[in-house]
Amino acid sequence: MAVMTCIEDLRRLAQRRVPRMFYDYADSGSWTESTYRANEQALQAIRFRQRVAVDMTGRSTAGTMIGQPVAMPVALAPTGLAGMQHADGEILAARAAAAFGVPFTLSTMSICSIEDIAANSPEPFWFQLYMMRDREFMAQLIARARAANCSALMLTLDLQILGQRHKDIKNGLSTPPRLTLANLLHLATRPRWCLGMLGTRRHSFGNIVGHARNVTDLRSLSAWTAEQFDPTLSWADVEWVKRQWGGKLILKGILDERDARLAADSGADALVVSNHGGRQLDGAPASVEALPAIVEAVGRDIEVWMDGGIRSGQDVLRALALGARGTLIGRSFLYGLGALGQPGVSQCLHLIQKELETSMALCGVTRIDQIDRAILWD
């Protein structure tokens, strides 16, 4: 196998190994995908200020996120259907994150359940929640996360209604998936993936099927999901979740300074500047474009993190220089997962950390708390 030197290498391998409908689900945006592309392009346009003749010894990428020590200020973002990139994908990603020393966030729409991760990961993890109409089910999900010793709850605010993703429609990605002749023929070209799926019992949405009222299989799940995402979501609902949970709370999906101020006032511990990876409002700004104004709006009242377009340690460094105190990666670790399973996620994290550490040194800083706008070329 060729040597993997960057996230792009993992992406190319994942594209060859993961069935098209599931690869495209991870690697796509809504409508014209302009915001999806802008996330990467806007980060790459930011230049560094190189320094020389400075002491580069004693380098460290260690930091904290909501008080939790991390090997670098990077967490694995919640990603739906990670268990379809690779068999038992969420378990493998959680193990890789725990071994490396960064947080893993389990999505509500995961294949492996909260209980699966708790039983198979050596470290506490975070759980991501969508606001749904069935408040009884939501309360049960929160209680399950608490029983699993999750150390933080991440509430996603930008999925009240679904943005249209053309590739999913064309590929027949539905619940259950539409098994056309073209899809079946394509699966035949992915024997490694198929063998992995034959070896696991986890093929459905483990947090929902068998837990939500009258949801017993994929067909009943489809009808349930279609009516559950709550378009009436308000800041009163955020307060309700906060009371139900009682622990560390992260609010994800903030792009506007006014919403950031409301998030800070809500008493949450962190907010994530995010456009859902370009999968919701096409034409919205890149996350890194929205970041500086949000940092200025909230000051130190709440930790500000960023996700969207991060494909390298240099991208992490750019976000930190613009005021983020942490970052999330989604597609980057999914590429590693689809390419190589747990070792691929580990490799993704090592690649990002090495790039971050080296770039910090060449910019004249050796610790995370030294990073600020001074390292950027104006």
PDB file of C-alpha atoms in Angstrom, residues 7-214:
ATOM      1  CA  ILE A   7      -5.571  13.559   4.409  1.00  0.00           C
ATOM      2  CA  GLU A   8      -6.000  13.644   0.629  1.00  0.00           C
ATOM      3  CA  ASP A   9      -4.240  10.268   0.393  1.00  0.00           C
ATOM      4  CA  LEU A  10      -6.769   8.821   2.842  1.00  0.00           C
ATOM      5  CA  ARG A  11      -9.627  10.386   0.895  1.00  0.00           C
ATOM      6  CA  ARG A  12      -8.579   8.781  -2.365  1.00  0.00           C
ATOM      7  CA  LEU A  13      -8.277   5.366  -0.745  1.00  0.00           C
ATOM      8  CA  ALA A  14     -11.650   5.726   0.984  1.00  0.00           C
ATOM      9  CA  GLN A  15     -13.254   6.616  -2.338  1.00  0.00           C
ATOM     10  CA  ARG A  16     -11.970   3.317  -3.771  1.00  0.00           C
ATOM     11  CA  ARG A  17     -13.114   1.210  -0.814  1.00  0.00           C
ATOM     12  CA  VAL A  18     -16.447   2.669   0.359  1.00  0.00           C
ATOM     13  CA  PRO A  19     -19.638   2.138  -1.712  1.00  0.00           C
ATOM     14  CA  ARG A  20     -20.522   5.243  -3.707  1.00  0.00           C
ATOM     15  CA  MET A  21     -23.774   6.053  -1.879  1.00  0.00           C
ATOM     16  CA  PHE A  22     -22.032   6.109   1.502  1.00  0.00           C
ATOM     17  CA  TYR A  23     -18.856   7.811   0.308  1.00  0.00           C
ATOM     18  CA  ASP A  24     -20.942  10.514  -1.390  1.00  0.00           C
ATOM     19  CA  TYR A  25     -23.068  10.915   1.745  1.00  0.00           C
ATOM     20  CA  ALA A  26     -19.937  11.941   3.645  1.00  0.00           C
ATOM     21  CA  ASP A  27     -18.222  13.831   0.849  1.00  0.00           C
ATOM     22  CA  SER A  28     -20.939  16.152  -0.434  1.00  0.00           C
ATOM     23  CA  GLY A  29     -22.710  19.423   0.266  1.00  0.00           C
ATOM     24  CA  SER A  30     -26.148  20.825  -0.396  1.00  0.00           C
ATOM     25  CA  TRP A  31     -27.391  22.258  -3.681  1.00  0.00           C
ATOM     26  CA  THR A  32     -24.416  23.601  -5.716  1.00  0.00           C
ATOM     27  CA  GLU A  33     -21.936  22.699  -2.947  1.00  0.00           C
ATOM     28  CA  SER A  34     -20.527  26.231  -3.010  1.00  0.00           C
ATOM     29  CA  THR A  35     -20.277  26.482   0.790  1.00  0.00           C
ATOM     30  CA  TYR A  36     -18.810  22.982   1.009  1.00  0.00           C
ATOM     31  CA  ARG A  37     -15.998  24.066  -1.352  1.00  0.00           C
ATOM     32  CA  ALA A  38     -15.641  27.486   0.304  1.00  0.00           C
ATOM     33  CA  ASN A  39     -14.840  25.906   3.684  1.00  0.00           C
ATOM     34  CA  GLU A  40     -11.596  24.485   2.315  1.00  0.00           C
ATOM     35  CA  GLN A  41     -10.764  27.360  -0.038  1.00  0.00           C
ATOM     36  CA  ALA A  42     -11.140  30.066   2.605  1.00  0.00           C
ATOM     37  CA  LEU A  43      -8.797  28.235   4.973  1.00  0.00           C
ATOM     38  CA  GLN A  44      -6.169  27.672   2.298  1.00  0.00           C
ATOM     39  CA  ALA A  45      -6.205  31.380   1.405  1.00  0.00           C
ATOM     40  CA  ILE A  46      -4.910  32.319   4.889  1.00  0.00           C
ATOM     41  CA  ARG A  47      -1.125  32.755   4.902  1.00  0.00           C
ATOM     42  CA  PHE A  48       1.365  32.362   7.735  1.00  0.00           C
ATOM     43  CA  ARG A  49       4.178  34.626   8.878  1.00  0.00           C
ATOM     44  CA  GLN A  50       7.387  32.577   8.963  1.00  0.00           C
ATOM     45  CA  ARG A  51       9.868  33.293  11.781  1.00  0.00           C
ATOM     46  CA  VAL A  52      13.515  32.239  12.055  1.00  0.00           C
ATOM     47  CA  ALA A  53      16.255  32.062  14.702  1.00  0.00           C
ATOM     48  CA  VAL A  54      13.770  31.259  17.477  1.00  0.00           C
ATOM     49  CA  ASP A  55      14.051  28.392  19.948  1.00  0.00           C
ATOM     50  CA  MET A  56      11.847  25.608  18.575  1.00  0.00           C
ATOM     51  CA  THR A  57      12.544  23.025  21.291  1.00  0.00           C
ATOM     52  CA  GLY A  58       9.920  21.869  23.775  1.00  0.00           C
ATOM     53  CA  ARG A  59       7.065  21.917  21.263  1.00  0.00           C
ATOM     54  CA  SER A  60       3.665  20.766  22.481  1.00  0.00           C
ATOM     55  CA  THR A  61       0.206  20.647  20.888  1.00  0.00           C
ATOM     56  CA  ALA A  62      -1.500  19.796  24.188  1.00  0.00           C
ATOM     57  CA  GLY A  63      -4.404  21.917  25.376  1.00  0.00           C
ATOM     58  CA  THR A  64      -7.882  21.714  26.849  1.00  0.00           C
ATOM     59  CA  MET A  65     -11.432  21.755  25.474  1.00  0.00           C
ATOM     60  CA  ILE A  66     -14.137  22.636  28.043  1.00  0.00           C
ATOM     61  CA  GLY A  67     -11.630  21.774  30.749  1.00  0.00           C
ATOM     62  CA  GLN A  68     -10.794  18.359  29.313  1.00  0.00           C
ATOM     63  CA  PRO A  69      -7.088  17.757  28.573  1.00  0.00           C
ATOM     64  CA  VAL A  70      -6.486  16.973  24.894  1.00  0.00           C
ATOM     65  CA  ALA A  71      -3.398  15.942  22.950  1.00  0.00           C
ATOM     66  CA  MET A  72      -4.264  18.734  20.514  1.00  0.00           C
ATOM     67  CA  PRO A  73      -7.293  21.062  20.296  1.00  0.00           C
ATOM     68  CA  VAL A  74      -9.124  18.769  17.881  1.00  0.00           C
ATOM     69  CA  ALA A  75     -12.219  16.641  18.513  1.00  0.00           C
ATOM     70  CA  LEU A  76     -13.904  14.129  16.234  1.00  0.00           C
ATOM     71  CA  ALA A  77     -17.157  15.725  15.109  1.00  0.00           C
ATOM     72  CA  PRO A  78     -20.508  13.925  15.192  1.00  0.00           C
ATOM     73  CA  THR A  79     -21.092  12.326  11.785  1.00  0.00           C
ATOM     74  CA  GLY A  80     -24.176  10.352  10.838  1.00  0.00           C
ATOM     75  CA  LEU A  81     -23.774   6.883   9.322  1.00  0.00           C
ATOM     76  CA  ALA A  82     -20.090   6.601  10.246  1.00  0.00           C
ATOM     77  CA  GLY A  83     -20.782   2.898  10.721  1.00  0.00           C
ATOM     78  CA  MET A  84     -21.468   2.664   6.987  1.00  0.00           C
ATOM     79  CA  GLN A  85     -18.030   4.001   6.061  1.00  0.00           C
ATOM     80  CA  HIS A  86     -16.598   0.912   7.758  1.00  0.00           C
ATOM     81  CA  ALA A  87     -18.193  -1.871   9.782  1.00  0.00           C
ATOM     82  CA  ASP A  88     -18.565  -0.799  13.439  1.00  0.00           C
ATOM     83  CA  GLY A  89     -17.165   2.557  12.362  1.00  0.00           C
ATOM     84  CA  GLU A  90     -18.165   4.598  15.397  1.00  0.00           C
ATOM     85  CA  ILE A  91     -16.580   2.071  17.766  1.00  0.00           C
ATOM     86  CA  LEU A  92     -13.348   2.102  15.774  1.00  0.00           C
ATOM     87  CA  ALA A  93     -13.246   5.907  15.639  1.00  0.00           C
ATOM     88  CA  ALA A  94     -13.934   6.195  19.376  1.00  0.00           C
ATOM     89  CA  ARG A  95     -11.102   3.778  20.155  1.00  0.00           C
ATOM     90  CA  ALA A  96      -8.683   5.660  17.900  1.00  0.00           C
ATOM     91  CA  ALA A  97      -9.619   8.991  19.491  1.00  0.00           C
ATOM     92  CA  ALA A  98      -9.249   7.604  23.014  1.00  0.00           C
ATOM     93  CA  ALA A  99      -5.836   6.127  22.250  1.00  0.00           C
ATOM     94  CA  PHE A 100      -4.655   9.408  20.731  1.00  0.00           C
ATOM     95  CA  GLY A 101      -6.062  11.608  23.486  1.00  0.00           C
ATOM     96  CA  VAL A 102      -8.783  13.635  21.755  1.00  0.00           C
ATOM     97  CA  PRO A 103     -12.571  13.599  22.255  1.00  0.00           C
ATOM     98  CA  PHE A 104     -14.937  11.539  20.111  1.00  0.00           C
ATOM     99  CA  THR A 105     -18.522  12.726  19.537  1.00  0.00           C
ATOM    100  CA  LEU A 106     -21.220  10.166  18.762  1.00  0.00           C
ATOM    101  CA  SER A 107     -24.049  11.305  16.488  1.00  0.00           C
ATOM    102  CA  THR A 108     -27.700  10.684  17.266  1.00  0.00           C
ATOM    103  CA  MET A 109     -27.870   9.261  13.706  1.00  0.00           C
ATOM    104  CA  SER A 110     -25.048   6.789  14.266  1.00  0.00           C
ATOM    105  CA  ILE A 111     -25.085   3.105  13.368  1.00  0.00           C
ATOM    106  CA  CYS A 112     -23.503   1.979  16.641  1.00  0.00           C
ATOM    107  CA  SER A 113     -25.495   2.929  19.726  1.00  0.00           C
ATOM    108  CA  ILE A 114     -24.542   4.942  22.800  1.00  0.00           C
ATOM    109  CA  GLU A 115     -24.304   1.666  24.706  1.00  0.00           C
ATOM    110  CA  ASP A 116     -22.082   0.112  22.007  1.00  0.00           C
ATOM    111  CA  ILE A 117     -19.550   2.925  22.352  1.00  0.00           C
ATOM    112  CA  ALA A 118     -19.650   2.857  26.155  1.00  0.00           C
ATOM    113  CA  ALA A 119     -18.962  -0.889  26.137  1.00  0.00           C
ATOM    114  CA  ASN A 120     -16.139  -0.705  23.604  1.00  0.00           C
ATOM    115  CA  SER A 121     -14.279   2.562  24.263  1.00  0.00           C
ATOM    116  CA  PRO A 122     -11.824   2.937  27.165  1.00  0.00           C
ATOM    117  CA  GLU A 123     -12.561   6.654  27.649  1.00  0.00           C
ATOM    118  CA  PRO A 124     -15.699   8.790  28.161  1.00  0.00           C
ATOM    119  CA  PHE A 125     -17.040  10.318  24.950  1.00  0.00           C
ATOM    120  CA  TRP A 126     -19.361  13.135  23.930  1.00  0.00           C
ATOM    121  CA  PHE A 127     -22.885  12.670  22.584  1.00  0.00           C
ATOM    122  CA  GLN A 128     -24.566  14.844  19.943  1.00  0.00           C
ATOM    123  CA  LEU A 129     -28.290  15.534  20.080  1.00  0.00           C
ATOM    124  CA  TYR A 130     -30.784  16.773  17.489  1.00  0.00           C
ATOM    125  CA  MET A 131     -33.907  18.586  18.658  1.00  0.00           C
ATOM    126  CA  MET A 132     -36.872  16.344  17.856  1.00  0.00           C
ATOM    127  CA  ARG A 133     -40.593  16.668  18.383  1.00  0.00           C
ATOM    128  CA  ASP A 134     -40.765  13.604  20.617  1.00  0.00           C
ATOM    129  CA  ARG A 135     -39.558  15.156  23.858  1.00  0.00           C
ATOM    130  CA  GLU A 136     -40.015  11.897  25.757  1.00  0.00           C
ATOM    131  CA  PHE A 137     -37.569  10.186  23.388  1.00  0.00           C
ATOM    132  CA  MET A 138     -35.156  13.104  23.707  1.00  0.00           C
ATOM    133  CA  ALA A 139     -35.248  12.863  27.483  1.00  0.00           C
ATOM    134  CA  GLN A 140     -34.540   9.138  27.178  1.00  0.00           C
ATOM    135  CA  LEU A 141     -31.575   9.801  24.857  1.00  0.00           C
ATOM    136  CA  ILE A 142     -30.133  12.301  27.319  1.00  0.00           C
ATOM    137  CA  ALA A 143     -30.618   9.838  30.176  1.00  0.00           C
ATOM    138  CA  ARG A 144     -28.883   7.108  28.148  1.00  0.00           C
ATOM    139  CA  ALA A 145     -25.956   9.449  27.454  1.00  0.00           C
ATOM    140  CA  ARG A 146     -25.704  10.213  31.169  1.00  0.00           C
ATOM    141  CA  ALA A 147     -25.829   6.501  32.045  1.00  0.00           C
ATOM    142  CA  ALA A 148     -23.045   5.864  29.514  1.00  0.00           C
ATOM    143  CA  ASN A 149     -20.869   8.407  31.358  1.00  0.00           C
ATOM    144  CA  CYS A 150     -20.723  10.814  28.417  1.00  0.00           C
ATOM    145  CA  SER A 151     -18.664  13.809  29.507  1.00  0.00           C
ATOM    146  CA  ALA A 152     -20.426  16.422  27.337  1.00  0.00           C
ATOM    147  CA  LEU A 153     -23.588  16.877  25.292  1.00  0.00           C
ATOM    148  CA  MET A 154     -23.435  18.613  21.909  1.00  0.00           C
ATOM    149  CA  LEU A 155     -26.733  20.083  20.697  1.00  0.00           C
ATOM    150  CA  THR A 156     -26.857  20.688  16.939  1.00  0.00           C
ATOM    151  CA  LEU A 157     -28.943  23.771  16.128  1.00  0.00           C
ATOM    152  CA  ASP A 158     -28.735  23.984  12.328  1.00  0.00           C
ATOM    153  CA  LEU A 159     -30.732  20.935  11.245  1.00  0.00           C
ATOM    154  CA  GLN A 160     -34.318  21.963  11.903  1.00  0.00           C
ATOM    155  CA  ILE A 161     -35.026  21.171   8.248  1.00  0.00           C
ATOM    156  CA  LEU A 162     -32.808  19.245   5.850  1.00  0.00           C
ATOM    157  CA  GLY A 163     -30.864  20.906   3.062  1.00  0.00           C
ATOM    158  CA  GLN A 164     -31.119  19.009  -0.222  1.00  0.00           C
ATOM    159  CA  ARG A 165     -28.081  16.969  -1.197  1.00  0.00           C
ATOM    160  CA  HIS A 166     -28.321  16.036  -4.852  1.00  0.00           C
ATOM    161  CA  LYS A 167     -25.914  13.084  -4.662  1.00  0.00           C
ATOM    162  CA  ASP A 168     -27.976  11.329  -1.992  1.00  0.00           C
ATOM    163  CA  ILE A 169     -31.079  11.550  -4.166  1.00  0.00           C
ATOM    164  CA  LYS A 170     -29.291  10.285  -7.262  1.00  0.00           C
ATOM    165  CA  ASN A 171     -27.627   7.439  -5.354  1.00  0.00           C
ATOM    166  CA  GLY A 172     -30.889   6.274  -3.808  1.00  0.00           C
ATOM    167  CA  LEU A 173     -29.653   6.886  -0.260  1.00  0.00           C
ATOM    168  CA  SER A 174     -32.884   6.565   1.691  1.00  0.00           C
ATOM    169  CA  THR A 175     -34.175   4.619   4.681  1.00  0.00           C
ATOM    170  CA  PRO A 176     -33.989   1.792   3.789  1.00  0.00           C
ATOM    171  CA  PRO A 177     -31.483   2.301   0.934  1.00  0.00           C
ATOM    172  CA  ARG A 178     -32.909   1.820  -2.568  1.00  0.00           C
ATOM    173  CA  LEU A 179     -31.148  -1.264  -3.916  1.00  0.00           C
ATOM    174  CA  THR A 180     -31.120  -0.641  -7.653  1.00  0.00           C
ATOM    175  CA  LEU A 181     -29.268  -2.883 -10.078  1.00  0.00           C
ATOM    176  CA  ALA A 182     -26.620  -0.174 -10.448  1.00  0.00           C
ATOM    177  CA  ASN A 183     -26.127  -0.024  -6.662  1.00  0.00           C
ATOM    178  CA  LEU A 184     -25.878  -3.821  -6.379  1.00  0.00           C
ATOM    179  CA  LEU A 185     -23.328  -3.980  -9.184  1.00  0.00           C
ATOM    180  CA  HIS A 186     -21.323  -1.226  -7.502  1.00  0.00           C
ATOM    181  CA  LEU A 187     -21.353  -3.083  -4.179  1.00  0.00           C
ATOM    182  CA  ALA A 188     -19.803  -6.044  -5.958  1.00  0.00           C
ATOM    183  CA  THR A 189     -16.735  -3.873  -6.602  1.00  0.00           C
ATOM    184  CA  ARG A 190     -16.289  -3.264  -2.863  1.00  0.00           C
ATOM    185  CA  PRO A 191     -15.695  -6.798  -1.474  1.00  0.00           C
ATOM    186  CA  ARG A 192     -13.650  -5.626   1.523  1.00  0.00           C
ATOM    187  CA  TRP A 193     -16.505  -3.369   2.667  1.00  0.00           C
ATOM    188  CA  CYS A 194     -19.126  -6.074   2.072  1.00  0.00           C
ATOM    189  CA  LEU A 195     -17.185  -8.674   4.058  1.00  0.00           C
ATOM    190  CA  GLY A 196     -16.855  -6.239   6.929  1.00  0.00           C
ATOM    191  CA  MET A 197     -20.594  -5.591   6.969  1.00  0.00           C
ATOM    192  CA  LEU A 198     -21.322  -9.325   6.898  1.00  0.00           C
ATOM    193  CA  GLY A 199     -19.204  -9.666  10.030  1.00  0.00           C
ATOM    194  CA  THR A 200     -21.175  -7.201  12.169  1.00  0.00           C
ATOM    195  CA  ARG A 201     -24.726  -7.069  13.480  1.00  0.00           C
ATOM    196  CA  ARG A 202     -24.745  -3.269  13.416  1.00  0.00           C
ATOM    197  CA  HIS A 203     -26.507  -2.139  10.236  1.00  0.00           C
ATOM    198  CA  SER A 204     -29.216   0.228  11.468  1.00  0.00           C
ATOM    199  CA  PHE A 205     -29.541   3.412  13.540  1.00  0.00           C
ATOM    200  CA  GLY A 206     -28.626   2.008  16.932  1.00  0.00           C
ATOM    201  CA  ASN A 207     -29.759   4.994  18.988  1.00  0.00           C
ATOM    202  CA  ILE A 208     -33.260   5.020  17.512  1.00  0.00           C
ATOM    203  CA  VAL A 209     -34.455   1.608  16.257  1.00  0.00           C
ATOM    204  CA  GLY A 210     -35.894  -0.289  19.203  1.00  0.00           C
ATOM    205  CA  HIS A 211     -35.854   2.817  21.406  1.00  0.00           C
ATOM    206  CA  ALA A 212     -38.226   5.350  19.835  1.00  0.00           C
ATOM    207  CA  ARG A 213     -41.925   4.613  20.030  1.00  0.00           C
ATOM    208  CA  ASN A 214     -43.100   2.227  17.247  1.00  0.00           C
TER     209      ASN A 214
END
